[in-house]
Coordinates of C-alpha atoms and ligand atoms in Angstrom, one line a residue:
X290 CA 0.0 0.0 0.0
X291 CA 1.1 3.6 -0.6
X292 CA 0.5 6.4 1.9
X293 CA 1.1 10.1 1.3
X294 CA 3.4 11.8 3.8
X295 CA 2.6 14.6 6.4
X296 CA -0.4 12.7 7.7
X297 CA 0.3 13.7 11.3
X298 CA -2.5 16.3 11.1
X299 CA -5.1 13.5 10.5
X300 CA -3.6 10.4 11.9
X301 CA -2.9 10.0 15.6
X302 CA 0.3 8.4 17.1
X303 CA 0.1 4.7 17.4
X304 CA 2.3 2.3 19.3
X305 CA 2.1 -1.4 18.8
X306 CA -0.4 -3.2 21.0
X307 CA 0.9 -4.4 24.4
X308 CA 0.2 -8.0 25.4
X309 CA -2.3 -8.2 28.3
X310 CA -0.7 -8.0 31.7
X311 CA -2.1 -11.4 32.7
X312 CA 0.0 -12.9 29.8
X313 CA 3.0 -10.8 30.3
X314 CA 3.3 -11.8 34.0
X315 CA 3.5 -15.5 32.9
X316 CA 6.4 -15.5 30.4
X317 CA 9.5 -13.7 29.1
X318 CA 8.1 -12.9 25.6
X319 CA 8.3 -9.3 24.4
X320 CA 5.8 -6.9 25.8
X321 CA 4.9 -5.2 22.5
X322 CA 3.3 -7.0 19.6
X323 CA 4.6 -6.2 16.1
X324 CA 3.1 -3.6 13.7
X325 CA 1.5 -5.1 10.6
X326 CA 2.3 -3.5 7.2
X327 CA -0.7 -1.2 7.2
X328 CA 0.0 0.1 10.7
X329 CA 3.7 0.6 9.8
X330 CA 2.8 2.4 6.6
X331 CA 0.2 4.6 8.3
X332 CA 2.6 5.5 11.2
X333 CA 5.4 6.3 8.8
X334 CA 3.2 8.5 6.7
X335 CA 2.8 10.8 9.8
X336 CA 6.5 12.0 9.2
X337 CA 6.5 15.6 8.3
X338 CA 9.8 15.2 6.2
X339 CA 11.0 18.4 7.9
X340 CA 14.0 20.2 6.5
X341 CA 16.3 19.6 9.4
X342 CA 15.4 16.1 10.7
X343 CA 16.1 16.3 14.4
X344 CA 15.4 12.6 14.8
X345 CA 18.5 11.9 12.7
X346 CA 20.5 14.6 14.5
X347 CA 19.7 13.0 17.9
X348 CA 20.3 9.4 16.7
X349 CA 23.9 8.4 17.7
X350 CA 24.1 6.5 14.4
X351 CA 22.7 9.5 12.4
X352 CA 20.1 7.1 10.9
X353 CA 18.4 8.5 7.8
X354 CA 15.0 8.1 9.5
X355 CA 12.8 10.4 7.3
X356 CA 14.1 8.5 4.2
X357 CA 13.2 5.1 5.4
X358 CA 9.9 6.3 6.9
X359 CA 8.9 7.6 3.5
X360 CA 9.9 4.4 1.7
X361 CA 7.9 2.4 4.3
X362 CA 4.9 4.6 3.8
X363 CA 5.2 3.9 0.0
X364 CA 5.4 0.2 0.6
X365 CA 9.0 0.0 -0.7
X366 CA 10.1 -2.1 2.2
X367 CA 13.2 -3.7 0.8
X368 CA 14.6 -0.3 -0.1
X369 CA 13.6 1.1 3.3
X370 CA 15.5 -1.7 5.0
X371 CA 18.6 -1.0 2.8
X372 CA 18.6 2.6 3.9
X373 CA 18.1 1.7 7.5
X374 CA 20.8 -0.9 7.6
X375 CA 23.3 1.2 5.8
X376 CA 24.0 3.1 9.1
X377 CA 23.1 0.5 11.7
X378 CA 24.4 -3.0 12.0
X379 CA 21.6 -4.2 14.3
X380 CA 18.4 -2.1 13.6
X381 CA 16.1 -4.9 14.9
X382 CA 17.8 -4.5 18.3
X383 CA 17.8 -0.7 18.4
X384 CA 14.1 -0.8 17.3
X385 CA 13.4 -2.8 20.4
X386 CA 15.6 -1.3 23.2
X387 CA 16.7 2.2 22.3
X388 CA 15.3 4.8 24.6
X389 CA 13.6 6.4 21.6
X390 CA 11.7 8.8 23.9
X391 CA 15.1 10.4 24.7
X392 CA 16.6 10.1 21.2
X393 CA 14.8 10.1 17.9
X394 CA 11.2 10.2 19.0
X395 CA 11.9 12.7 21.8
X396 CA 13.2 15.1 19.2
X397 CA 10.6 14.6 16.4
X398 CA 9.4 18.0 15.4
X399 CA 5.7 17.0 15.3
X400 CA 6.2 15.8 19.0
X401 CA 5.2 19.4 20.0
X402 CA 1.5 19.2 19.7
X403 CA 0.9 16.1 17.6
X404 CA 3.0 13.4 19.3
X405 CA 6.0 11.9 17.5
X406 CA 6.1 9.2 14.9
X407 CA 6.7 5.8 16.6
X408 CA 10.0 5.4 14.9
X409 CA 11.3 2.5 17.0
X410 CA 8.3 0.3 16.3
X411 CA 8.6 1.0 12.5
X412 CA 12.3 0.1 12.6
X413 CA 11.6 -3.1 14.4
X414 CA 8.8 -4.0 11.9
X415 CA 11.0 -3.2 8.9
X416 CA 14.0 -5.3 10.1
X417 CA 11.9 -8.3 11.2
X418 CA 10.2 -8.2 7.8
X419 CA 13.6 -8.1 6.1
X420 CA 14.7 -11.2 8.1
X421 CA 11.4 -13.0 7.3
X422 CA 11.8 -12.2 3.6
X423 CA 15.5 -13.1 3.3
X424 CA 16.7 -9.6 2.6
X425 CA 19.2 -9.7 5.4
X426 CA 22.3 -11.4 4.0
X427 CA 25.6 -12.2 5.7
X428 CA 28.1 -9.4 5.2
X429 CA 30.6 -11.4 3.2
X430 CA 33.4 -9.3 1.5
X431 CA 33.9 -9.1 -2.2
X432 CA 37.7 -9.6 -1.8
X433 CA 39.6 -11.2 1.1
X434 CA 42.4 -9.3 2.7
X435 CA 45.4 -11.2 4.3
X436 CA 45.4 -9.1 7.5
X437 CA 43.6 -10.1 10.6
X438 CA 42.0 -8.3 13.6
X439 CA 41.3 -9.6 17.1
X440 CA 38.3 -8.2 18.9
X441 CA 37.9 -8.8 22.6
X442 CA 34.2 -8.8 23.6
X443 CA 31.2 -10.0 21.6
X444 CA 28.8 -7.3 22.8
X445 CA 27.2 -4.7 20.4
X446 CA 30.4 -2.7 20.2
X447 CA 32.7 -5.6 19.3
X448 CA 30.1 -7.1 17.0
X449 CA 29.5 -3.9 15.1
X450 CA 33.2 -3.5 14.5
X451 CA 33.6 -7.2 13.6
X452 CA 30.8 -6.8 11.0
X453 CA 32.3 -3.6 9.5
X454 CA 35.8 -5.1 9.3
X455 CA 34.6 -8.4 7.8
X456 CA 32.7 -6.6 5.1
X457 CA 36.0 -4.9 4.2
X458 CA 37.6 -8.3 3.8
X459 CA 39.7 -8.7 7.0
X460 CA 40.0 -12.0 8.8
X461 CA 38.1 -11.2 11.9
X462 CA 38.5 -13.1 15.2
X463 CA 36.2 -12.3 18.2
X464 CA 37.1 -13.5 21.6
X465 CA 34.6 -13.7 24.5
X466 CA 34.7 -15.2 28.0
X467 CA 31.1 -16.1 27.7
X468 CA 29.8 -19.2 25.8
X469 CA 27.4 -17.2 23.7
X470 CA 27.7 -14.0 21.5
X471 CA 25.8 -10.8 22.4
X472 CA 27.3 -9.5 25.7
X473 CA 24.7 -7.7 27.7
X474 CA 22.2 -8.2 24.9
X475 CA 22.2 -12.0 25.6
X476 CA 22.8 -12.2 29.4
X477 CA 21.9 -8.8 30.8
X478 CA 18.7 -7.5 29.0
X479 CA 15.7 -9.8 29.6
X480 CA 13.6 -11.4 26.9
X481 CA 10.6 -9.3 27.5
X482 CA 12.6 -6.4 26.0
X483 CA 14.7 -8.4 23.6
X484 CA 13.8 -12.0 22.8
X485 CA 16.9 -14.1 22.7
X486 CA 16.3 -15.7 19.2
X487 CA 16.7 -12.1 17.8
X488 CA 20.3 -12.1 19.2
X489 CA 21.0 -15.7 18.2
X490 CA 19.8 -14.9 14.6
X491 CA 22.4 -12.1 14.3
X492 CA 25.1 -14.3 15.7
X493 CA 24.4 -16.9 13.0
X494 CA 24.6 -14.3 10.3
X495 CA 27.9 -13.0 11.5
X496 CA 29.3 -16.5 11.7
X497 CA 28.1 -17.2 8.2
X498 CA 29.9 -14.0 7.0
X499 CA 33.1 -15.7 8.1
X500 CA 33.7 -14.1 11.5
X501 CA 35.5 -16.6 13.7
X502 CA 34.3 -16.7 17.3
X503 CA 36.5 -17.9 20.1
X504 CA 34.1 -18.4 23.0
X505 CA 34.8 -19.4 26.6
X506 CA 38.1 -17.5 26.1
X507 CA 38.9 -14.9 28.7
X508 CA 41.7 -12.5 27.7
X509 CA 44.0 -12.0 30.6
X510 CA 43.4 -15.6 31.7
X511 CA 43.4 -18.1 28.8
X512 CA 45.2 -15.8 26.4
X513 CA 47.2 -12.6 27.1
X514 CA 46.7 -9.3 25.3
X515 CA 50.3 -9.6 24.3
X516 CA 49.6 -12.8 22.5
X517 CA 46.7 -11.3 20.7
X518 CA 48.8 -8.3 19.6
X519 CA 51.4 -10.7 18.2
X520 CA 48.7 -12.7 16.4
X521 CA 46.7 -9.9 14.8
X522 CA 47.4 -6.7 12.8
X523 CA 45.2 -4.7 15.2
X524 CA 43.2 -5.4 18.3
X525 CA 40.0 -3.9 19.6
X526 CA 39.0 -4.0 23.3
X527 CA 35.2 -3.9 23.7
X528 CA 34.9 -5.6 27.1
X529 CA 32.1 -3.5 28.6
X530 CA 31.8 -2.6 32.3
X531 CA 30.8 -5.3 34.8
X532 CA 32.0 -4.4 38.3
X533 CA 28.8 -3.8 40.3
X534 CA 28.7 -0.7 42.6
X535 CA 28.1 -2.0 46.0
X536 CA 26.2 -0.9 49.1
X537 CA 27.5 -1.0 52.6
X538 CA 25.9 -0.5 56.0
X539 CA 24.7 -2.9 58.7
X540 CA 23.7 -6.3 57.4
X541 CA 25.0 -5.7 53.9
X542 CA 26.7 -9.2 53.9
X543 CA 23.5 -11.2 54.7
X544 CA 22.5 -14.0 52.4
X545 CA 19.7 -13.2 50.0
X546 CA 21.3 -9.8 49.0
X547 CA 22.5 -10.2 45.4
X548 CA 24.0 -8.1 42.6
X549 CA 21.6 -7.4 39.7
X550 CA 23.7 -8.8 36.9
X551 CA 24.1 -12.2 38.7
X552 CA 20.3 -12.3 39.1
X553 CA 19.5 -11.3 35.5
X554 CA 22.2 -13.6 34.0
X555 CA 20.8 -16.6 35.9
X556 CA 17.3 -15.8 34.7
X557 CA 18.4 -15.3 31.1
X558 CA 20.5 -18.5 31.2
X559 CA 17.6 -20.5 32.6
X560 CA 15.4 -19.0 29.8
X561 CA 17.9 -20.2 27.2
X562 CA 17.6 -23.7 28.6
X563 CA 21.0 -23.8 30.5
X564 CA 21.4 -25.8 33.6
X565 CA 21.8 -23.0 36.2
X566 CA 22.9 -24.8 39.4
X567 CA 20.4 -24.3 42.2
X568 CA 18.3 -21.9 40.2
X569 CA 14.9 -23.5 40.9
X570 CA 15.3 -23.2 44.7
X571 CA 18.2 -20.8 44.9
X572 CA 19.1 -17.3 45.9
X573 CA 18.9 -16.1 42.3
X574 CA 15.2 -16.9 41.9
X575 CA 12.4 -14.7 43.1
X576 CA 9.6 -17.3 43.0
X577 CA 7.4 -16.9 46.1
X578 CA 9.6 -14.2 47.6
X579 CA 9.1 -10.6 48.8
X580 CA 11.6 -8.8 46.6
X581 CA 13.1 -5.4 47.1
X582 CA 15.1 -3.9 44.2
X583 CA 17.4 -1.0 45.0
X584 CA 18.1 1.5 42.2
X585 CA 16.3 3.5 39.5
X586 CA 18.1 2.8 36.3
X587 CA 17.3 0.4 33.4
X588 CA 18.9 -2.5 35.3
X589 CA 16.6 -2.0 38.2
X590 CA 13.6 -1.9 35.9
X591 CA 14.7 -5.2 34.3
X592 CA 15.1 -6.8 37.8
X593 CA 11.6 -5.8 39.0
X594 CA 9.9 -7.1 35.9
X595 CA 12.0 -10.3 35.9
X596 CA 10.9 -10.9 39.5
X597 CA 7.2 -10.4 38.6
X598 CA 7.6 -13.1 35.9
X599 CA 9.4 -15.5 38.2
X600 CA 6.3 -15.4 40.5
X601 CA 7.5 -13.2 43.3
X602 CA 5.0 -12.7 46.2
X603 CA 5.6 -8.9 46.0
X604 CA 8.0 -6.6 44.2
X605 CA 9.1 -3.1 45.5
X606 CA 11.6 -0.8 44.0
X607 CA 13.4 1.6 46.3
X608 CA 14.8 4.7 44.7
X609 CA 16.3 7.7 46.4
X610 CA 15.0 10.3 43.9
X611 CA 11.5 10.7 42.4
X612 CA 9.9 9.5 39.2
X613 CA 10.9 12.7 37.3
X614 CA 14.5 12.3 38.3
X615 CA 15.1 8.6 37.7
X616 CA 17.6 7.5 35.0
X617 CA 15.5 4.5 33.8
X618 CA 12.9 4.7 31.0
X619 CA 9.5 6.0 32.1
X620 CA 7.9 3.6 29.5
X621 CA 9.4 0.7 31.5
X622 CA 8.2 2.2 34.9
X623 CA 4.7 2.3 33.4
X624 CA 4.9 -1.3 32.2
X625 CA 6.2 -2.4 35.6
X626 CA 3.5 -0.6 37.4
X627 CA 0.8 -2.2 35.2
X628 CA 2.4 -5.6 36.2
X629 CA 2.0 -4.9 39.9
X630 CA 5.4 -3.4 40.9
X631 CA 5.3 -0.8 43.7
X632 CA 7.8 2.1 43.4
X633 CA 8.9 3.5 46.7
X634 CA 10.2 6.9 45.6
X635 CA 12.5 9.2 47.6
X636 CA 13.7 6.4 49.8
X637 CA 17.2 5.0 50.5
X638 CA 18.3 1.9 52.4
X639 CA 20.1 2.3 55.7
X640 CA 20.5 -1.2 57.0
X641 CA 19.6 -4.8 56.1
X642 CA 17.8 -6.8 58.7
X643 CA 17.9 -10.5 59.3
X644 CA 19.6 -13.4 61.1
X645 CA 22.0 -14.9 58.5
X646 CA 19.5 -14.3 55.7
X647 CA 17.9 -11.0 54.9
X648 CA 14.3 -10.5 56.1
X649 CA 13.9 -6.8 55.7
X650 CA 15.3 -3.4 54.6
X651 CA 15.3 -0.4 56.9
X652 CA 15.0 2.7 54.8
X653 CA 14.8 6.4 55.2
X654 CA 12.8 9.0 53.3
X655 CA 14.8 11.5 51.2
X656 CA 14.0 14.9 49.9
X657 CA 15.5 16.7 46.9
X658 CA 17.8 19.6 47.8
X659 CA 19.5 22.2 45.7
X660 CA 21.2 21.4 42.4
X661 CA 24.9 20.4 42.8
X662 CA 27.7 21.3 40.4
X663 CA 26.4 18.9 37.7
X664 CA 23.0 20.6 37.9
X665 CA 21.3 17.5 39.4
X666 CA 19.4 18.0 42.7
X667 CA 21.1 16.6 45.7
X668 CA 19.3 14.1 47.9
X669 CA 19.1 14.4 51.7
X670 CA 17.6 12.2 54.3
X671 CA 14.5 13.4 56.2
X672 CA 15.2 13.1 59.9
X673 CA 13.1 10.6 61.8
X674 CA 11.5 9.1 58.7
X675 CA 12.7 5.5 59.0
X676 CA 10.5 2.7 57.9
X677 CA 11.0 -1.0 57.1
X678 CA 10.2 -3.1 54.1
X679 CA 10.0 -6.9 54.5
X680 CA 12.1 -8.8 52.1
X681 CA 13.4 -12.3 51.3
X682 CA 15.4 -11.2 48.3
X683 CA 17.2 -7.9 47.9
X684 CA 18.6 -7.0 44.5
X685 CA 21.3 -4.3 44.2
X686 CA 21.1 -2.4 41.0
X687 CA 23.3 0.6 41.6
X688 CA 25.3 0.7 38.4
X689 CA 28.6 -0.6 37.1
X690 CA 32.2 0.4 37.0
X691 CA 35.0 -0.9 34.8
X692 CA 37.3 -3.6 36.0
X693 CA 41.0 -2.8 36.4
X694 CA 41.9 -3.7 32.8
X695 CA 45.7 -2.9 33.0
X696 CA 45.8 -5.3 35.9
X697 CA 43.5 -8.0 34.3
X698 CA 45.5 -7.8 31.1
X699 CA 48.9 -7.5 32.8
X700 CA 49.6 -4.3 30.7
X701 CA 50.7 -1.5 32.9
X702 CA 51.0 0.7 29.8
X703 CA 47.3 0.6 29.1
X704 CA 46.2 4.1 30.2
X705 CA 42.8 4.6 32.0
X706 CA 40.9 7.7 32.9
X707 CA 40.2 8.6 36.5
X708 CA 37.0 6.6 36.3
X709 CA 38.9 3.5 35.2
X710 CA 37.5 3.6 31.7
X711 CA 40.1 3.1 28.9
X712 CA 41.7 6.3 27.6
X713 CA 41.7 6.6 23.8
X714 CA 42.5 9.3 21.3
X715 CA 39.1 10.3 20.3
X716 CA 40.0 10.8 16.7
X717 CA 41.9 7.5 16.2
X718 CA 40.1 5.4 18.8
X719 CA 43.6 4.0 19.7
X720 CA 44.6 3.4 23.3
X721 CA 48.0 4.1 24.7
X722 CA 49.2 0.8 23.2
X723 CA 50.0 1.1 19.5
X724 CA 47.6 -1.0 17.3
X725 CA 45.2 -1.5 20.3
X726 CA 41.8 0.3 19.9
X727 CA 38.8 0.4 22.3
X728 CA 35.1 1.0 21.9
X729 CA 31.8 0.9 23.8
X730 CA 31.1 0.9 27.5
X731 CA 34.7 0.3 28.4
X732 CA 35.5 3.8 27.0
X733 CA 32.2 5.6 27.8
X734 CA 31.2 3.9 31.1
X735 CA 27.8 2.2 31.3
X736 CA 25.9 3.6 28.3
X737 CA 23.6 2.3 25.5
X738 CA 23.6 -0.3 22.8
X739 CA 23.2 2.3 20.1
X740 CA 26.3 4.2 21.3
X741 CA 28.3 0.9 21.5
X742 CA 27.3 0.2 17.8
X743 CA 28.4 3.7 16.8
X744 CA 31.7 3.4 18.6
X745 CA 32.3 -0.1 17.1
X746 CA 31.7 1.3 13.6
X747 CA 34.0 4.3 14.1
X748 CA 36.7 2.2 15.7
X749 CA 36.5 -0.2 12.7
X750 CA 37.1 2.6 10.3
X751 CA 40.2 3.8 12.3
X752 CA 41.5 0.2 12.5
X753 CA 41.2 -0.1 8.8
X754 CA 43.1 3.1 8.2
X755 CA 45.8 2.0 10.7
X756 CA 46.3 -1.4 9.1
X757 CA 46.4 0.1 5.6
X758 CA 48.9 2.7 6.7
X759 CA 51.1 0.1 8.5
X760 CA 51.0 -2.1 5.4
X761 CA 52.1 0.7 3.1
X762 CA 54.9 1.6 5.4
X763 CA 56.0 -2.1 5.5
X764 CA 55.9 -2.4 1.7
X765 CA 57.9 0.9 1.3
X766 CA 60.5 -0.4 3.7
X767 CA 61.1 -3.6 1.7
Ligands
FAD56 C1 20.5 -5.0 32.8 C2 20.8 -4.0 31.7 C3 19.8 -3.5 30.8 C4 20.1 -2.7 29.8 N1 19.1 -2.2 29.0 C5 19.4 -1.4 28.0 C6 18.4 -1.0 27.1 O1 17.2 -1.3 27.3 N2 18.8 -0.2 26.0 C7 20.1 0.1 25.8 O2 20.4 0.7 24.8 N3 21.1 -0.3 26.6 C8 20.8 -1.1 27.7 N4 21.8 -1.5 28.5 C9 23.2 -1.0 28.3 C10 23.8 -1.8 27.1 O3 23.5 -3.2 27.3 C11 25.3 -1.6 27.1 O4 25.5 -0.2 27.0 C12 26.0 -2.3 25.9 O5 25.7 -3.7 25.9 C13 27.5 -2.0 25.9 O6 28.0 -2.8 24.8 P1 29.6 -3.2 24.8 O7 29.8 -3.9 23.5 O8 30.4 -2.1 25.1 O9 29.7 -4.2 26.1 P2 28.9 -5.5 26.5 O10 27.6 -5.6 25.9 O11 29.0 -5.5 28.0 O12 29.8 -6.7 26.0 C14 31.1 -6.9 26.5 C15 31.6 -8.3 26.2 O13 33.0 -8.5 26.5 C16 33.2 -9.7 27.1 N5 34.4 -9.6 28.0 C17 34.6 -8.9 29.0 N6 35.8 -9.0 29.5 C18 36.4 -10.0 28.7 C19 37.7 -10.6 28.7 N7 38.6 -10.3 29.6 N8 37.9 -11.5 27.8 C20 37.0 -11.9 26.9 N9 35.8 -11.3 26.8 C21 35.5 -10.4 27.7 C22 31.9 -9.9 27.9 O14 31.7 -11.3 28.2 C23 30.8 -9.4 27.0 O15 30.3 -10.4 26.2 C24 21.5 -2.3 29.6 C25 22.5 -2.8 30.5 C26 22.2 -3.6 31.5 C27 23.2 -4.1 32.4

């Protein structure tokens, strides 16, 4: 079907239907259903084709959104997919889990008054259709190059770089300590946001393109960084950030208080059919328990909604700021509330109660004070406002820091910032070690999938330039 553009005046915003709460609470399938072709075309036709597309400007990948919306509205889906995938290695993933309300959709010019085009849902429809119809083909190169690259980390940053470099003809080797490809997309983010077959499908495509995966291989343990540098013409570090920020105070060491990523990884592994020791009855399963999650970011949102699906008796989320000041997506808060999660805003834990195992959290009310140097309002405890939440499982979701990579890799010369992230030259993406590049969360700190893809693409371009320059110098010296 063909739709004319600028239909926002007549057509309202439409998001794909959500599955009923009663079904959502029972499984880990995605919350949102898929657009059909008519809905995708109608929604795309709402785009105003404005002169300066702020959606593209605010997309970390500078996706040509108005162009592929127009092609979708005209029913030219294969061309729309070509345009969309030209700037994004994994549009089916961004369509599902990008915080569009803060990026493209939040900056859509018709947002003011008419509500934005639901760009993410169209992107998801388009790429799923492309997979269904066989338009997504492995990125095999036209010519092979003799040089090889080693990529440490199979998350979105490492995979985007691997895809780009393989398409240029390099022999690409990806090393990961996990047994599956995807990084946080496979073991961190739950299935109700990103179903696992979506990630496995991409892995299969990348392997078919000729990328060699060395799984269950931890660099710094099984293989050293030095060995990788000797083996490859350039190396990319895309190891993400995994050290959980901890919480102290009385009772912090009680059993039943667990880090968020341990909890989510166990749940994702169980969902993938892995044998997770003790999962059915263990500390990492919320079934039948009163659960308190501490934190207000995306990880905390994923924990509360996972606990609901595991059959928790109750789920509460304790966050020291309020709804308007939380870092997590408001769309996810709304979904969690619909599913029965209680948000305890402006509250912080002070102590954990229990005899060996946690039985409660003593908390204190907070109020928002004056903005600090960063412009964010400070939080201060309200005197005499203590209260207790009963809990059998407490999940700590307070964010992540980088591991000490120079130590883990035994490379003292690898320079890090004062936050422990890898220092790179922001033009060349090279670290302090010649021929060693870095991308994604390990450079930015905990961020987003779309930024990791962007960094991976940019780093790949710089690695290509470096290898070509090194080869030219070597030939000239002969
Ligand atoms: C629970 C959770 C939910 C999130 N939800 C969203 C969301 O909805 N939307 C969004 O955009 N972002 C989300 N994020 C953030 C997003 O997942 C990350 O920003 C992104 O995955 C970073 O990509 P990366 O490639 O840098 O690292 P990662 O995805 O972390 O991948 C790093 C890889 O490196 C491997 N590795 C680490 N050290 C070594 C080593 N020494 N040797 C070998 N391999 C190693 C790891 O095993 C891993 O596979 C979420 C994060 C979390 C934790």
